[in-house]
Short mmCIF file of C-alpha atoms in Angstrom, two decimals:
data_model
loop_
_atom_site.label_atom_id
_atom_site.label_comp_id
_atom_site.label_asym_id
_atom_site.label_seq_id
_atom_site.Cartn_x
_atom_site.Cartn_y
_atom_site.Cartn_z
CA UNK A 1 -39.91 2.51 6.52
CA UNK A 2 -37.21 0.73 8.53
CA UNK A 3 -33.89 2.39 9.27
CA UNK A 4 -32.07 -0.36 7.33
CA UNK A 5 -34.17 0.21 4.22
CA UNK A 6 -33.73 3.94 4.51
CA UNK A 7 -29.96 3.45 4.77
CA UNK A 8 -30.01 1.35 1.59
CA UNK A 9 -31.92 3.93 -0.46
CA UNK A 10 -29.79 5.81 -2.99
CA UNK A 11 -29.14 9.47 -2.35
CA UNK A 12 -29.66 10.42 -5.96
CA UNK A 13 -27.94 9.97 -9.28
CA UNK A 14 -24.71 11.85 -9.93
CA UNK A 15 -24.97 14.45 -12.70
CA UNK A 16 -23.40 13.45 -16.00
CA UNK A 17 -19.62 13.78 -15.93
CA UNK A 18 -19.27 13.14 -12.21
CA UNK A 19 -18.64 9.40 -12.45
CA UNK A 20 -15.07 9.82 -11.24
CA UNK A 21 -16.36 11.55 -8.13
CA UNK A 22 -18.79 8.68 -7.47
CA UNK A 23 -16.02 6.16 -7.95
CA UNK A 24 -13.94 7.99 -5.35
CA UNK A 25 -16.89 7.93 -2.93
CA UNK A 26 -17.23 4.18 -3.42
CA UNK A 27 -13.55 3.58 -2.72
CA UNK A 28 -13.64 5.78 0.38
CA UNK A 29 -16.73 4.04 1.77
CA UNK A 30 -15.36 0.58 1.02
CA UNK A 31 -12.05 1.44 2.62
CA UNK A 32 -13.82 2.49 5.81
CA UNK A 33 -15.99 -0.64 5.90
CA UNK A 34 -13.08 -2.98 5.14
CA UNK A 35 -11.16 -1.50 8.05
CA UNK A 36 -14.04 -1.26 10.52
CA UNK A 37 -15.88 -4.50 9.77
CA UNK A 38 -13.25 -6.63 8.03
CA UNK A 39 -13.14 -7.44 4.36
CA UNK A 40 -15.13 -10.66 4.73
CA UNK A 41 -18.08 -8.93 6.40
CA UNK A 42 -18.23 -5.80 4.22
CA UNK A 43 -20.81 -6.74 1.58
CA UNK A 44 -21.50 -4.97 -1.68
CA UNK A 45 -24.94 -4.03 -0.29
CA UNK A 46 -23.34 -2.40 2.75
CA UNK A 47 -20.91 -0.51 0.54
CA UNK A 48 -23.75 0.70 -1.70
CA UNK A 49 -25.73 1.85 1.33
CA UNK A 50 -22.74 3.72 2.73
CA UNK A 51 -22.32 5.58 -0.56
CA UNK A 52 -26.04 6.16 -1.02
CA UNK A 53 -26.56 4.26 -4.26
CA UNK A 54 -28.50 1.17 -5.20
CA UNK A 55 -26.75 -2.17 -5.47
CA UNK A 56 -27.32 -2.09 -9.22
CA UNK A 57 -25.64 1.31 -9.47
CA UNK A 58 -22.63 0.05 -7.53
CA UNK A 59 -22.15 -2.82 -9.99
CA UNK A 60 -21.84 -0.28 -12.80
CA UNK A 61 -18.51 0.74 -11.26
CA UNK A 62 -17.23 -2.53 -9.76
CA UNK A 63 -18.27 -6.16 -10.39
CA UNK A 64 -17.42 -7.28 -6.84
CA UNK A 65 -15.62 -6.19 -3.69
CA UNK A 66 -12.36 -7.80 -4.80
CA UNK A 67 -12.34 -5.35 -7.70
CA UNK A 68 -12.85 -2.53 -5.21
CA UNK A 69 -9.93 -3.76 -3.11
CA UNK A 70 -7.83 -4.01 -6.28
CA UNK A 71 -8.69 -0.39 -7.13
CA UNK A 72 -7.64 0.72 -3.64
CA UNK A 73 -4.35 -1.13 -4.11
CA UNK A 74 -3.84 0.49 -7.53
CA UNK A 75 -4.25 3.97 -6.06
CA UNK A 76 -1.96 3.12 -3.14
CA UNK A 77 0.81 1.81 -5.38
CA UNK A 78 0.47 4.77 -7.71
CA UNK A 79 1.04 7.13 -4.80
CA UNK A 80 3.87 4.95 -3.45
CA UNK A 81 5.57 4.99 -6.85
CA UNK A 82 5.40 8.78 -6.97
CA UNK A 83 6.89 8.94 -3.46
CA UNK A 84 9.76 6.61 -4.35
CA UNK A 85 10.50 8.44 -7.59
CA UNK A 86 10.62 11.77 -5.74
CA UNK A 87 13.14 10.31 -3.27
CA UNK A 88 15.64 9.47 -6.02
CA UNK A 89 17.44 12.79 -6.23
CA UNK A 90 20.23 12.80 -8.79
CA UNK A 91 22.32 15.20 -6.71
CA UNK A 92 22.69 12.72 -3.85
CA UNK A 93 25.55 10.21 -3.61
CA UNK A 94 24.44 6.68 -4.48
CA UNK A 95 24.32 5.32 -0.93
CA UNK A 96 22.39 8.34 0.37
CA UNK A 97 19.95 8.14 -2.54
CA UNK A 98 19.40 4.43 -2.00
CA UNK A 99 18.86 4.88 1.75
CA UNK A 100 16.47 7.79 1.07
CA UNK A 101 14.30 5.48 -1.00
CA UNK A 102 14.12 2.93 1.81
CA UNK A 103 13.20 5.62 4.32
CA UNK A 104 10.59 7.01 1.92
CA UNK A 105 8.86 3.62 1.81
CA UNK A 106 8.50 3.47 5.60
CA UNK A 107 7.40 7.10 5.77
CA UNK A 108 4.74 6.43 3.14
CA UNK A 109 3.32 3.50 5.09
CA UNK A 110 3.21 5.53 8.28
CA UNK A 111 1.54 8.46 6.53
CA UNK A 112 -1.07 6.24 4.83
CA UNK A 113 -1.82 3.60 7.47
CA UNK A 114 -5.28 2.64 6.22
CA UNK A 115 -4.17 2.12 2.63
CA UNK A 116 -1.03 0.30 3.74
CA UNK A 117 -2.98 -2.10 5.93
CA UNK A 118 -5.51 -2.87 3.22
CA UNK A 119 -2.82 -3.41 0.61
CA UNK A 120 -0.15 -5.26 2.56
CA UNK A 121 -1.37 -6.72 5.85
CA UNK A 122 -2.80 -10.17 5.10
CA UNK A 123 -4.63 -10.74 8.39
CA UNK A 124 -7.27 -8.23 7.28
CA UNK A 125 -7.99 -10.01 3.99
CA UNK A 126 -9.67 -13.38 4.25
CA UNK A 127 -10.47 -14.00 1.44
CA UNK A 128 -8.83 -12.88 -0.84
CA UNK A 129 -5.17 -12.54 0.02
CA UNK A 130 -3.45 -9.22 -0.70
CA UNK A 131 -1.40 -11.07 -3.31
CA UNK A 132 -4.51 -11.53 -5.44
CA UNK A 133 -5.75 -8.03 -4.78
CA UNK A 134 -2.37 -6.55 -5.77
CA UNK A 135 -1.76 -8.72 -8.83
CA UNK A 136 -1.19 -7.09 -12.21
CA UNK A 137 -0.64 -3.57 -10.88
CA UNK A 138 1.94 -1.78 -13.01
CA UNK A 139 2.82 0.73 -10.30
CA UNK A 140 3.62 -2.13 -7.91
CA UNK A 141 6.05 -3.65 -10.42
CA UNK A 142 7.64 -0.25 -11.08
CA UNK A 143 7.99 0.43 -7.36
CA UNK A 144 9.84 -2.84 -6.84
CA UNK A 145 11.92 -2.15 -9.96
CA UNK A 146 13.21 1.04 -8.33
CA UNK A 147 14.41 -1.01 -5.37
CA UNK A 148 15.96 -3.75 -7.51
CA UNK A 149 17.66 -1.21 -9.80
CA UNK A 150 19.11 0.50 -6.74
CA UNK A 151 20.45 -2.83 -5.51
CA UNK A 152 22.11 -3.44 -8.88
CA UNK A 153 23.70 0.01 -8.79
CA UNK A 154 24.99 -0.62 -5.27
CA UNK A 155 26.62 -3.84 -6.50
CA UNK A 156 28.11 -2.16 -9.56
CA UNK A 157 29.62 0.51 -7.32
CA UNK A 158 31.16 -2.15 -5.08
CA UNK A 159 29.02 -1.18 -2.08
CA UNK A 160 27.06 -4.46 -1.96
CA UNK A 161 28.31 -8.02 -2.30
CA UNK A 162 27.37 -9.71 -5.56
CA UNK A 163 24.19 -11.70 -5.05
CA UNK A 164 20.98 -12.15 -7.07
CA UNK A 165 19.47 -8.67 -7.19
CA UNK A 166 15.93 -9.92 -6.69
CA UNK A 167 16.98 -11.80 -3.54
CA UNK A 168 18.56 -8.72 -2.02
CA UNK A 169 15.64 -6.51 -3.06
CA UNK A 170 13.10 -8.89 -1.55
CA UNK A 171 15.13 -9.20 1.65
CA UNK A 172 15.28 -5.41 1.96
CA UNK A 173 11.55 -5.14 1.31
CA UNK A 174 10.95 -7.71 4.06
CA UNK A 175 12.86 -5.46 6.45
CA UNK A 176 10.96 -2.38 5.31
CA UNK A 177 7.59 -4.07 5.53
CA UNK A 178 8.40 -5.54 8.92
CA UNK A 179 9.36 -2.27 10.55
CA UNK A 180 6.43 -0.45 8.90
CA UNK A 181 3.93 -3.03 10.19
CA UNK A 182 5.41 -2.87 13.69
CA UNK A 183 5.23 0.92 13.75
CA UNK A 184 1.63 0.90 12.54
CA UNK A 185 0.18 -1.80 14.76
CA UNK A 186 2.54 -2.27 17.68
CA UNK A 187 3.94 1.20 18.25
CA UNK A 188 2.51 1.35 21.76
CA UNK A 189 4.93 -1.41 22.81
CA UNK A 190 8.01 0.44 21.57
CA UNK A 191 10.26 2.70 23.62
CA UNK A 192 12.35 3.83 20.66
CA UNK A 193 11.59 6.88 18.56
CA UNK A 194 9.85 5.66 15.36
CA UNK A 195 12.20 7.50 13.01
CA UNK A 196 15.25 6.24 14.90
CA UNK A 197 13.95 2.67 14.84
CA UNK A 198 13.25 2.78 11.10
CA UNK A 199 16.70 4.21 10.47
CA UNK A 200 18.37 1.56 12.65
CA UNK A 201 16.59 -1.30 10.84
CA UNK A 202 17.56 0.12 7.45
CA UNK A 203 21.19 0.68 8.48
CA UNK A 204 21.42 -2.88 9.83
CA UNK A 205 20.07 -4.23 6.53
CA UNK A 206 22.53 -2.13 4.53
CA UNK A 207 25.43 -3.38 6.62
CA UNK A 208 24.27 -6.95 6.12
CA UNK A 209 24.62 -6.66 2.35
CA UNK A 210 27.72 -4.45 2.32
CA UNK A 211 30.80 -5.80 0.56
CA UNK A 212 33.44 -6.91 3.01
CA UNK A 213 36.43 -4.54 3.01
#
């Protein structure tokens, strides 16, 4: 039997009740293949072989690889939401709490580079775009809502100029995403300390939206 056929043979059925474990194995294998081979070249057959199941068994869990990418994004946003919620300490002054949330976003991306790249960096996804893969994810909406609510609170407290909250929130996210992407994929070109650079970008953005005294 050829090596390819041997690689495609299933390793055995999971015992009843271990479907969640198999699903996790599928996501882990797909994540690795998406990153190593590119989304476009990582076929469902290759994913099934990496897990050790038949193609038919894989389709029991996911109808296609876009659904797998969507599941990866769901898990990533769920973890991001938990990180952002944990950063919002009630005992901190408003500005410190708001800044802590921005720093937490960058720290999350740096700590979870594979998931961040698959979820947010479009050059790896052709097709589909990350926008399609991340559509209709409640945790994504709730994560952005934390940022937009913080912007509104900053305006109410007179710390930010009055502007559309969604505009300011999206502009801040653009700054956060930009510095996170640079730190992940271009860090070797930087002389600055990563934490100092992230803090400087965030402070510059905060000053840009601050209400003039």
